[in-house]
Short mmCIF file of C-alpha atoms in Angstrom, two decimals:
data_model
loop_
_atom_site.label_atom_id
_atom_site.label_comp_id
_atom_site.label_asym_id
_atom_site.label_seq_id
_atom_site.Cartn_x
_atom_site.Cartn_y
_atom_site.Cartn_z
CA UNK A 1 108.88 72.21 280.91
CA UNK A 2 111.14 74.41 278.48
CA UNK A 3 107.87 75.10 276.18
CA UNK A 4 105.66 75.63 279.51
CA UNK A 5 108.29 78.76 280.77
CA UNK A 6 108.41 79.91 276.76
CA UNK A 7 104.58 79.86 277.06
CA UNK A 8 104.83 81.85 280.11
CA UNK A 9 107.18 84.29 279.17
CA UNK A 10 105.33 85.17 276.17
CA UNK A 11 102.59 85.81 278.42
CA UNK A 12 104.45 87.81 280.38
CA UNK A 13 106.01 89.80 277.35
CA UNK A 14 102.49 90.44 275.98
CA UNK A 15 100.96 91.70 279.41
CA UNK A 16 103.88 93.86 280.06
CA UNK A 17 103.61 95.01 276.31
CA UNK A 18 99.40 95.80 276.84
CA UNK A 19 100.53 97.84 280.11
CA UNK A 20 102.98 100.04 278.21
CA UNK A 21 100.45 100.72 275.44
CA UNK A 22 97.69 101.25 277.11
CA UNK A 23 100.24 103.97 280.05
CA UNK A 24 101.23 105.41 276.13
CA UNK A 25 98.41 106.17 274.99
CA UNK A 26 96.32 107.69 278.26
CA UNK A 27 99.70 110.54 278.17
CA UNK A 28 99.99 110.95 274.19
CA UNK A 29 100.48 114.68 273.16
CA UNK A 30 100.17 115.77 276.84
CA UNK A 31 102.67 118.18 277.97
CA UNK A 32 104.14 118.86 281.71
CA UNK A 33 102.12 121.46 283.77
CA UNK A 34 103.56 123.26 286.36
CA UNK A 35 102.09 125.37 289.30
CA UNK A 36 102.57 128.64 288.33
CA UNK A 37 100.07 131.37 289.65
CA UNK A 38 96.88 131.66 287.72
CA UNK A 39 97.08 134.93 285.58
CA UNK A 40 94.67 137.87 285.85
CA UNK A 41 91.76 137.94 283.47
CA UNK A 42 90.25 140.62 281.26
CA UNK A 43 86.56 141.42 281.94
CA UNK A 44 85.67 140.55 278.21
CA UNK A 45 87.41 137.10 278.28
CA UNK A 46 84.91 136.38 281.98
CA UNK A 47 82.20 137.17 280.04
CA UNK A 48 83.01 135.26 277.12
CA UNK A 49 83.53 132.39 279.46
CA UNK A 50 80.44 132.96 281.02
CA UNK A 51 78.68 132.67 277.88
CA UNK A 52 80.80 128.94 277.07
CA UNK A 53 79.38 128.15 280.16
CA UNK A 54 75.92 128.08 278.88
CA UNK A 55 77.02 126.81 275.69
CA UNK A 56 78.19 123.70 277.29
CA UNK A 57 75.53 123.67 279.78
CA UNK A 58 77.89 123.34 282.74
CA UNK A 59 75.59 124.27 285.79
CA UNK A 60 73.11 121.64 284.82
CA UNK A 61 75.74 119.25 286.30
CA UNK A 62 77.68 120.73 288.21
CA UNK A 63 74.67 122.39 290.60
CA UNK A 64 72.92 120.47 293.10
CA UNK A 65 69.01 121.60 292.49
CA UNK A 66 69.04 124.40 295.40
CA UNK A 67 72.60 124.43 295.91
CA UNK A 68 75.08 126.78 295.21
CA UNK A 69 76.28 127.49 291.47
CA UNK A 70 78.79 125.36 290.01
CA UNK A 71 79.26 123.79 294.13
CA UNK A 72 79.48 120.44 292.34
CA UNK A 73 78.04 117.13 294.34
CA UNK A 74 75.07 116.21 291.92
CA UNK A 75 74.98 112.89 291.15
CA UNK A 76 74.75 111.63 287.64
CA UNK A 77 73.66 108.59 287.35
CA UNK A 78 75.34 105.63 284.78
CA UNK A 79 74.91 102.42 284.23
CA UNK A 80 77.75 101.54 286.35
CA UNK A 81 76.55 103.86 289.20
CA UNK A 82 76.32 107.12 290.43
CA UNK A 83 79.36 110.07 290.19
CA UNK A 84 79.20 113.45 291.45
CA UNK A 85 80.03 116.46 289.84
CA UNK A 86 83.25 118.38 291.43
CA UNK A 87 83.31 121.45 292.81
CA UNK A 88 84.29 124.09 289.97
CA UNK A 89 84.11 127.55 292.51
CA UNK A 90 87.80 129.27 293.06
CA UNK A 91 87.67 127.18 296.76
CA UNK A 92 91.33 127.00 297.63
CA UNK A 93 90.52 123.54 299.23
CA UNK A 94 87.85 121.87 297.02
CA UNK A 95 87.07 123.61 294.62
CA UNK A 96 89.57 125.23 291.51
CA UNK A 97 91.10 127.84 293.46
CA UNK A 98 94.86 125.98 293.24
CA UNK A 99 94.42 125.36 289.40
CA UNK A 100 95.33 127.12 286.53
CA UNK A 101 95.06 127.37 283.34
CA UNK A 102 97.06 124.59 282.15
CA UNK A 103 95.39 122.61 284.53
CA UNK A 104 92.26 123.54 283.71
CA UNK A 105 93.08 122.76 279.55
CA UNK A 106 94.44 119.31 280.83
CA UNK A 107 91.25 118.52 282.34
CA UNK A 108 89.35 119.74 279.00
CA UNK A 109 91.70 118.35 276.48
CA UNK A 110 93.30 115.10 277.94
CA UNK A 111 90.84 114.43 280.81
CA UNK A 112 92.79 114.73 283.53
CA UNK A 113 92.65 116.23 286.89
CA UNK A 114 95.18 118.27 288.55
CA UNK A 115 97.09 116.05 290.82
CA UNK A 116 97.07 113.23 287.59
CA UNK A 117 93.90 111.13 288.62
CA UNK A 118 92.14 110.34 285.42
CA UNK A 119 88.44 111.85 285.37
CA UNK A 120 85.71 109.47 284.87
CA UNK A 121 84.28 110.15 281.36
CA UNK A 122 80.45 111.75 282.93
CA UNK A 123 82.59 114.59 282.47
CA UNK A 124 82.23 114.80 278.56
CA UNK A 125 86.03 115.48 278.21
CA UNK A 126 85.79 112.87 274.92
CA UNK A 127 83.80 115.44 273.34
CA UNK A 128 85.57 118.76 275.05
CA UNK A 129 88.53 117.68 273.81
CA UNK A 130 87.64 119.77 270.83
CA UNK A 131 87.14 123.16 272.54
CA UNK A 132 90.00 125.04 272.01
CA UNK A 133 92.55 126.59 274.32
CA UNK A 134 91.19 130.43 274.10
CA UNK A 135 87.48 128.84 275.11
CA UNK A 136 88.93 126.88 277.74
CA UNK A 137 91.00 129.70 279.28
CA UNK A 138 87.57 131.70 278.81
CA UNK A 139 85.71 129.02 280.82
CA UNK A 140 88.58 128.94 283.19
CA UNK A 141 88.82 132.83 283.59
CA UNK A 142 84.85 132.74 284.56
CA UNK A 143 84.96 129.72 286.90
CA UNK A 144 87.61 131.85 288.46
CA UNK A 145 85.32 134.92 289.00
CA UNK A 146 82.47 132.61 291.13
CA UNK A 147 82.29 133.05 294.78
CA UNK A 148 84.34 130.69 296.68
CA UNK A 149 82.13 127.70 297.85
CA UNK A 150 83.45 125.34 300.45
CA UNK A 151 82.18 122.17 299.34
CA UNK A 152 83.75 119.06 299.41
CA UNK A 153 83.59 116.62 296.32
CA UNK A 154 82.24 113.34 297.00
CA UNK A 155 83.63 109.60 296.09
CA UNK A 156 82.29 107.87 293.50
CA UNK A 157 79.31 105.22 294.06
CA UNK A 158 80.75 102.71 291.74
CA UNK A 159 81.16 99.07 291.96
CA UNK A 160 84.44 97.27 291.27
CA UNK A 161 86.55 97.80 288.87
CA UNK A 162 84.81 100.91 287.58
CA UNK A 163 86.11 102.88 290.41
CA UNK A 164 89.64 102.15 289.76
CA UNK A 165 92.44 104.05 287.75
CA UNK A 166 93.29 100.71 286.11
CA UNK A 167 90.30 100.58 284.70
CA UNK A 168 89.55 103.86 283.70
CA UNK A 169 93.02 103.72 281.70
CA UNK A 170 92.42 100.75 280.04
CA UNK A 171 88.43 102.32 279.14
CA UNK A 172 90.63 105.85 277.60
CA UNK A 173 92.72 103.45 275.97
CA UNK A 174 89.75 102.20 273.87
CA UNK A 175 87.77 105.03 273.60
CA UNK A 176 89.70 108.27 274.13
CA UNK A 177 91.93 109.90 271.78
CA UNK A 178 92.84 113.72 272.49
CA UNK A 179 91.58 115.68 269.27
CA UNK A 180 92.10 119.26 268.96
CA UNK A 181 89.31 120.82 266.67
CA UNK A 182 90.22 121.25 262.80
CA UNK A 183 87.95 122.72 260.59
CA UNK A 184 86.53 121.34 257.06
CA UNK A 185 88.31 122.98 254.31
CA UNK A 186 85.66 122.09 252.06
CA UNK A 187 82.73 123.55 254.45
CA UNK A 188 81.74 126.80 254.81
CA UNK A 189 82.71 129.23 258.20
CA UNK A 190 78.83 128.41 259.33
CA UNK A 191 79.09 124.67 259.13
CA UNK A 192 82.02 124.38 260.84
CA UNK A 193 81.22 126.83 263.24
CA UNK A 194 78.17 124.64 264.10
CA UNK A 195 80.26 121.56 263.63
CA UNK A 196 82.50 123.08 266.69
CA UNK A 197 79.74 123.35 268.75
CA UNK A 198 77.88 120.47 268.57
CA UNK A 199 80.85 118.39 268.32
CA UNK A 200 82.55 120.21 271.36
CA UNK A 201 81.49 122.34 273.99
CA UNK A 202 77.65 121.47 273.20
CA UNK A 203 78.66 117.72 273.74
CA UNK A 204 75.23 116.42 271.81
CA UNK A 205 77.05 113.24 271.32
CA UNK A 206 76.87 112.37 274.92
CA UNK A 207 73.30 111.61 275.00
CA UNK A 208 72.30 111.25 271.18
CA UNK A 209 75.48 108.49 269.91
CA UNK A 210 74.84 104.60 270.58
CA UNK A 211 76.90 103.42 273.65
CA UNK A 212 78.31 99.91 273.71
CA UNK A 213 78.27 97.53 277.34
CA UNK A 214 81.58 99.11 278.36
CA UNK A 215 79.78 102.87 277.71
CA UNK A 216 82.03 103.76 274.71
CA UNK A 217 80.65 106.09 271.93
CA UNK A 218 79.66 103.94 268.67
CA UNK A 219 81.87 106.70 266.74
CA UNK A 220 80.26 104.50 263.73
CA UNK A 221 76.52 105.39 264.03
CA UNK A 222 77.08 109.15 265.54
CA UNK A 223 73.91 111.29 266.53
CA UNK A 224 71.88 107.91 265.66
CA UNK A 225 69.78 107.92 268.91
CA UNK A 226 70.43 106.77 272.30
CA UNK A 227 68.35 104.90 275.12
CA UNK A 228 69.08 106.77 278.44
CA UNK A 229 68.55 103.74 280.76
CA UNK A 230 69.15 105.78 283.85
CA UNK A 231 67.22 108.31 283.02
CA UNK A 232 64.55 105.43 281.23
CA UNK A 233 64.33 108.58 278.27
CA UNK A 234 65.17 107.78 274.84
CA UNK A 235 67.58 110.71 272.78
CA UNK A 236 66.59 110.28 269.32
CA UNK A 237 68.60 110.06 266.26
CA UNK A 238 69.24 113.40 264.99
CA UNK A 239 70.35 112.23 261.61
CA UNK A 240 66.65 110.61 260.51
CA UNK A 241 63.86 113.12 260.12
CA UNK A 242 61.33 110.68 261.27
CA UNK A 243 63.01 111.18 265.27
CA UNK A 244 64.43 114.15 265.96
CA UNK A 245 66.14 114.99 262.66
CA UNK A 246 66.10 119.02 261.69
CA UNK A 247 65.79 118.45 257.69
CA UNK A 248 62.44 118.72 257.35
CA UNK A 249 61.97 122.26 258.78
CA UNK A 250 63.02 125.29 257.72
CA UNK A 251 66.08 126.92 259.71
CA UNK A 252 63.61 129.73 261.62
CA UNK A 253 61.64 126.76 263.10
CA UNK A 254 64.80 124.61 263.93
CA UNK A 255 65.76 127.83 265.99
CA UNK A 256 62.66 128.49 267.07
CA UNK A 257 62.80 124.80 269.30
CA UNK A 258 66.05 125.68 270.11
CA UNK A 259 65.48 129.03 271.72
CA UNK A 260 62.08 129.05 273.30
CA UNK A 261 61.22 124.86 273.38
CA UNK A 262 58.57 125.13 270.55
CA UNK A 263 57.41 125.68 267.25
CA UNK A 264 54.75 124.34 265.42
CA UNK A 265 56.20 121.43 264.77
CA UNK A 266 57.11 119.76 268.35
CA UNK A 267 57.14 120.95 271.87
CA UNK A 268 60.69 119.78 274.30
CA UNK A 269 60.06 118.25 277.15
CA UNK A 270 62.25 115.42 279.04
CA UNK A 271 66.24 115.81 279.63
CA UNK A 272 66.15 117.75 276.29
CA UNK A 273 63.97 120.46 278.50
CA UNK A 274 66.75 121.34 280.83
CA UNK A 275 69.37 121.59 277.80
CA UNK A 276 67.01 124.18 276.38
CA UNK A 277 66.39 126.25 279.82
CA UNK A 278 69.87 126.36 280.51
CA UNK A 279 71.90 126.47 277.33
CA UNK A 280 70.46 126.71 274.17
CA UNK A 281 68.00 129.63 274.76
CA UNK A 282 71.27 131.81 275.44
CA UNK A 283 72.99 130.96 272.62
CA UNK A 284 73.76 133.96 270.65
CA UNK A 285 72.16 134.47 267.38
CA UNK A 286 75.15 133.49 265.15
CA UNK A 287 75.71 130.00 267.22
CA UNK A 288 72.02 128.98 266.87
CA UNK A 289 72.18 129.21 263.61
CA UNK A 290 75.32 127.80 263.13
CA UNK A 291 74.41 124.67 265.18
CA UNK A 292 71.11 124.70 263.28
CA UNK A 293 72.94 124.85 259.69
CA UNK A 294 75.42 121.79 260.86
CA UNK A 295 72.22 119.27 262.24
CA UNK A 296 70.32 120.73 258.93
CA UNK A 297 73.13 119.69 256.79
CA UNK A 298 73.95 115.82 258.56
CA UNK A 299 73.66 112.79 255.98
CA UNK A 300 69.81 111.47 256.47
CA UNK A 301 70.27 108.32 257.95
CA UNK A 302 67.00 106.39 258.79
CA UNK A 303 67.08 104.51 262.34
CA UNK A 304 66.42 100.79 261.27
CA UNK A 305 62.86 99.49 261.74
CA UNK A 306 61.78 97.65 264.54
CA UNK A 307 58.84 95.31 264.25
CA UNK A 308 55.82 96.84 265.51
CA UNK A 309 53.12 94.58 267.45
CA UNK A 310 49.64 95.83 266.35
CA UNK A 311 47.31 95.78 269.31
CA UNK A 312 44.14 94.15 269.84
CA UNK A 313 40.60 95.91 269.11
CA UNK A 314 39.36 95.55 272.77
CA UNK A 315 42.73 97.50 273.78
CA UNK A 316 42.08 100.22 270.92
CA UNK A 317 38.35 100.51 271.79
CA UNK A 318 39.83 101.33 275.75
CA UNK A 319 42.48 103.59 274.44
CA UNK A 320 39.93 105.48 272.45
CA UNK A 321 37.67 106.25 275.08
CA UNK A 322 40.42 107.13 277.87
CA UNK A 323 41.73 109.70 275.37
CA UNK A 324 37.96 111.05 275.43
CA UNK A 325 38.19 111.04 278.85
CA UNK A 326 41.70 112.32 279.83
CA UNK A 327 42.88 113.62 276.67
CA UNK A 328 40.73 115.07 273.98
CA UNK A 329 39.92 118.45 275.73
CA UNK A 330 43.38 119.68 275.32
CA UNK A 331 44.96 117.66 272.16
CA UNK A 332 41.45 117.62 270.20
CA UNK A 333 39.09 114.49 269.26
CA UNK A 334 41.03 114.21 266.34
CA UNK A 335 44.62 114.99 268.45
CA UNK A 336 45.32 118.43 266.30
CA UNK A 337 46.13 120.34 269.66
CA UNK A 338 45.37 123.63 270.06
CA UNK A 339 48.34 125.73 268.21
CA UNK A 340 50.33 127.58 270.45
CA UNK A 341 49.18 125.99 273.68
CA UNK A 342 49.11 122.20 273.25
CA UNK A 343 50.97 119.84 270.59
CA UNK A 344 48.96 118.22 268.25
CA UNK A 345 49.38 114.62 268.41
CA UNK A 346 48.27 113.72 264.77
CA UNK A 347 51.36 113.46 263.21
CA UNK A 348 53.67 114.36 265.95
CA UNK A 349 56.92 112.10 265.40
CA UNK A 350 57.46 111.81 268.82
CA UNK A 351 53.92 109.55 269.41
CA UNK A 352 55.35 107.43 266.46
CA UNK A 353 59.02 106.98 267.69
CA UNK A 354 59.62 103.41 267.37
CA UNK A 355 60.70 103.21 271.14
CA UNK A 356 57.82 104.32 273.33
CA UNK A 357 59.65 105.34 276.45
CA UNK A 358 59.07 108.47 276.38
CA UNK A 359 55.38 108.85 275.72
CA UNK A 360 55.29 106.08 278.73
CA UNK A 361 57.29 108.86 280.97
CA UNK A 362 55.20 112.00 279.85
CA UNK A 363 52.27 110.07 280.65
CA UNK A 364 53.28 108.70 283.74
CA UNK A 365 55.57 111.87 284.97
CA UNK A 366 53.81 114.62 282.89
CA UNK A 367 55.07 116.51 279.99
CA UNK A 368 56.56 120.18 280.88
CA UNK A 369 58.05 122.12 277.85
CA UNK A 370 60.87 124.80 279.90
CA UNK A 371 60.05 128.12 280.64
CA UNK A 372 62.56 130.23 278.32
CA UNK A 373 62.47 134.25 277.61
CA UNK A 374 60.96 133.65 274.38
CA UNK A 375 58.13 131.40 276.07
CA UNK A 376 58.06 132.13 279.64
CA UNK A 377 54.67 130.54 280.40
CA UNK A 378 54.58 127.19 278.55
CA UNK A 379 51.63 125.25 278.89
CA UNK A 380 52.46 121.77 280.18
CA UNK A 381 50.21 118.31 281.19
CA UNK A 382 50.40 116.92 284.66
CA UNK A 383 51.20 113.08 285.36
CA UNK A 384 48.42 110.70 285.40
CA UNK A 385 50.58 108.17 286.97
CA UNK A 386 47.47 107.90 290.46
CA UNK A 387 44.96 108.16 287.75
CA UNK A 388 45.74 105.19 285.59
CA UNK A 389 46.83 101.65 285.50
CA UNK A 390 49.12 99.94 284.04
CA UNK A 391 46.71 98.44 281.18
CA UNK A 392 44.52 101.65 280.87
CA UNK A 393 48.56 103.43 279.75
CA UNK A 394 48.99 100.31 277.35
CA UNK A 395 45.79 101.19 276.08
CA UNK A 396 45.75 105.18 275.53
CA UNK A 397 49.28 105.08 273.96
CA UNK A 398 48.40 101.99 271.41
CA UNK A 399 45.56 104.11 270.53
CA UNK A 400 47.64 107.48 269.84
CA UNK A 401 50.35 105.32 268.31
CA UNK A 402 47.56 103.71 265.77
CA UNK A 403 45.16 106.59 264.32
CA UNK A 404 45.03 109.75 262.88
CA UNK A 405 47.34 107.53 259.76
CA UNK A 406 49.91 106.13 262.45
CA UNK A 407 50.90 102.77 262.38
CA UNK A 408 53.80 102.59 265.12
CA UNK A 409 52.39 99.73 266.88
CA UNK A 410 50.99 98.89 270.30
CA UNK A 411 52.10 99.18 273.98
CA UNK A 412 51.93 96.44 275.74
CA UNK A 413 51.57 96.54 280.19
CA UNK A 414 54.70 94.15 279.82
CA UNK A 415 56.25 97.65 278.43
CA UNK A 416 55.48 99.21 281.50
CA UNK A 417 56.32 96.66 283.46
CA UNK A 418 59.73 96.62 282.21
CA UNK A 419 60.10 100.63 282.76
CA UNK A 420 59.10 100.31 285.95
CA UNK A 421 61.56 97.42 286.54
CA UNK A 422 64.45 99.82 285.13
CA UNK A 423 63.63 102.48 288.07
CA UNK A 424 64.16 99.95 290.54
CA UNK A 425 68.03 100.26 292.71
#
């Protein structure tokens, strides 16, 4: 009996130990904030807000399509369920109009809201914990200048535990450390300017850095490439040149995708589309290049191999003759595009990406580069989901994915199968 209670009470000491720890470290280096008045801003600090904003591509998700700016209530989807965006308009009663600045930095820096509730981590506050204060009080200072929406912010749609505070402090616990941005002394004022935005405000890790089952970032493998599953899109690694990796260009064409969605290299379409339209076509000439300098200047890291499954002549005969059919008038007979209009396909990395997801969703959704200022009328391909089966897909992407000097292996209607599976609730 006397070893059962020791037993127990060491239990006992080493939950009540794990509590304290993890309560520690969701408040380290966070200091009290009060309620005093938010301060008046100057019109140069709004407008350098405004311009974060767009940096760190805040109305993408915080904008209902149709709604009202910044209104809040779109839901992102993860794969623990759905959360929606707040409501980040000066409304006294739902929106930011009772915050201020130091609430606003809290939220930024330690993730936290402004009665205390711990913000689920779709808000990228692992990576904006990097901006610094003058940004945030920028960002702040033009959230403050919005029209006043009235628009309540909606619960989460998230199964138990996920939904709790418990959990979400034990989750910051293991993946959430407050880090305030500090330059490379040994870089130049470029890299680390681009280092600050991509690690930061432009939050690339949040789609493009391996997640484990609990949705932590693999801080080991950063910018390594990322299967959205909710989104069934792959982000690929932006550290091998073989995926989405900026070495092998020079810095004008880099900026060219950046700004307008094309070059003569590759065309954005996807998720990456909207991060164009809204942000990075607006970035100022300085940033781009920064942020272009920094991905230029990442360690090559090539994504491991998978093992490709060559497909069958009867499925390449089918697949050559649906890309005569469907295909060949726009990308050529021997897929080298038409330059400035439509991406060739011989040689395009993104037909030879090891994961095929997202030639299966341009095909079945269609492939639409964004309409920037620098390309306003991009030419784009309409789905062929009512047009083709499952098989005759299979077919047409084996065959891109195996000539013209590819060998990236097949796509099999079991592929399909499992990406239509994935949309399913």
């Amino acid at each position: 009996m006397r070893r059962q209670l020791q037993a127990l009470m060491a239990v006992l000491l080493l939950g009540l130990f794990l509590v304290a720890l993890v309560a520690w470290l969701n408040v380290r280096g966070e200091l009290p904030v009060g309620d005093a008045a938010p301060l008046p801003a100057s019109a140069q600090q709004v407008a350098q807000g405004a311009y974060l904003a767009r940096v760190g591509n805040c109305m993408a998700c915080h904008t209902v399509p149709g709604g009202a700016p910044f209104a809040g209530g779109r839901g992102i989807e993860t794969p623990f369920g759905v959360v929606y965006s707040s409501n980040l308009t000066p409304d006294e009663a739902t929106g930011l109009g009772r915050w201020n600045a130091d609430h606003f930095w809290r939220a930024m820096h330690h993730g936290r809201s402004r009665d205390g509730r711990l913000l689920y981590p779709a808000f990228p506050y692992t990576e904006y914990t990097r901006v610094s204060r003058s940004d945030s009080d920028a960002l702040y200072a033009y959230l403050r200048s919005l029209p006043a929406v009235a628009q309540p912010n909606r619960d989460p749609a998230l199964d138990w535990p996920y939904r709790t505070q418990a959990a979400l402090a034990v989750w910051r616990a293991l993946y959430f450390k407050p880090e305030p941005w500090e330059p490379e002394p040994a870089q130049t004022p470029l890299w680390n300017r681009g280092a600050y935005l991509v690690q930061g405000l432009g939050h690339c890790a949040t789609c493009h850095t391996p997640r484990d089952a609990l949705g932590g970032l693999d801080r080991s493998r950063p910018l390594t490439g990322q299967m959205l599953t909710a989104q069934r899109w792959y982000a690929p690694s932006l550290v091998d040149p073989a995926e989405a990796g900026l070495m092998g260009w020079s810095a004008e064409q880099a900026a060219r995708l950046l700004r307008s969605g094309v070059n003569d290299h590759a065309v954005v379409t996807g998720p990456m589309a909207e991060v164009v339209f809204r942000s990075t076509q607006y970035l100022g000439e300085s940033d781009l290049n920064a942020m272009v300098h920094y991905l230029q200047a990442l360690p090559v890291q090539a994504t491991p191999a998978r093992a490709a499954v060559a497909p069958v002549p009867l499925q390449l005969s089918r697949g050559a003759q649906l890309y005569g059919q469907h295909c060949a008038a726009c990308h050529g007979e021997q897929g080298q595009g038409v330059a400035g209009a439509y991406p060739a396909l011989a040689g395009n990395r993104a037909v030879t990406l090891a994961q095929p997801a997202n030639l299966i969703r341009i095909v079945l959704q269609g492939g639409y580069a964004p309409a920037t200022q620098a390309n306003p009328r991009p030419h784009g391909m309409a789905p062929f989901r009512q047009q083709l089966a499952d098989d005759e897909v299979a077919a047409v992407l084996s065959f891109l994915r195996e000539s013209w000097g590819h060998h990236a292996g097949g796509v099999s209607t079991l592929d399909l199968l499992r990406d239509r599976e994935s949309a399913a609730p």
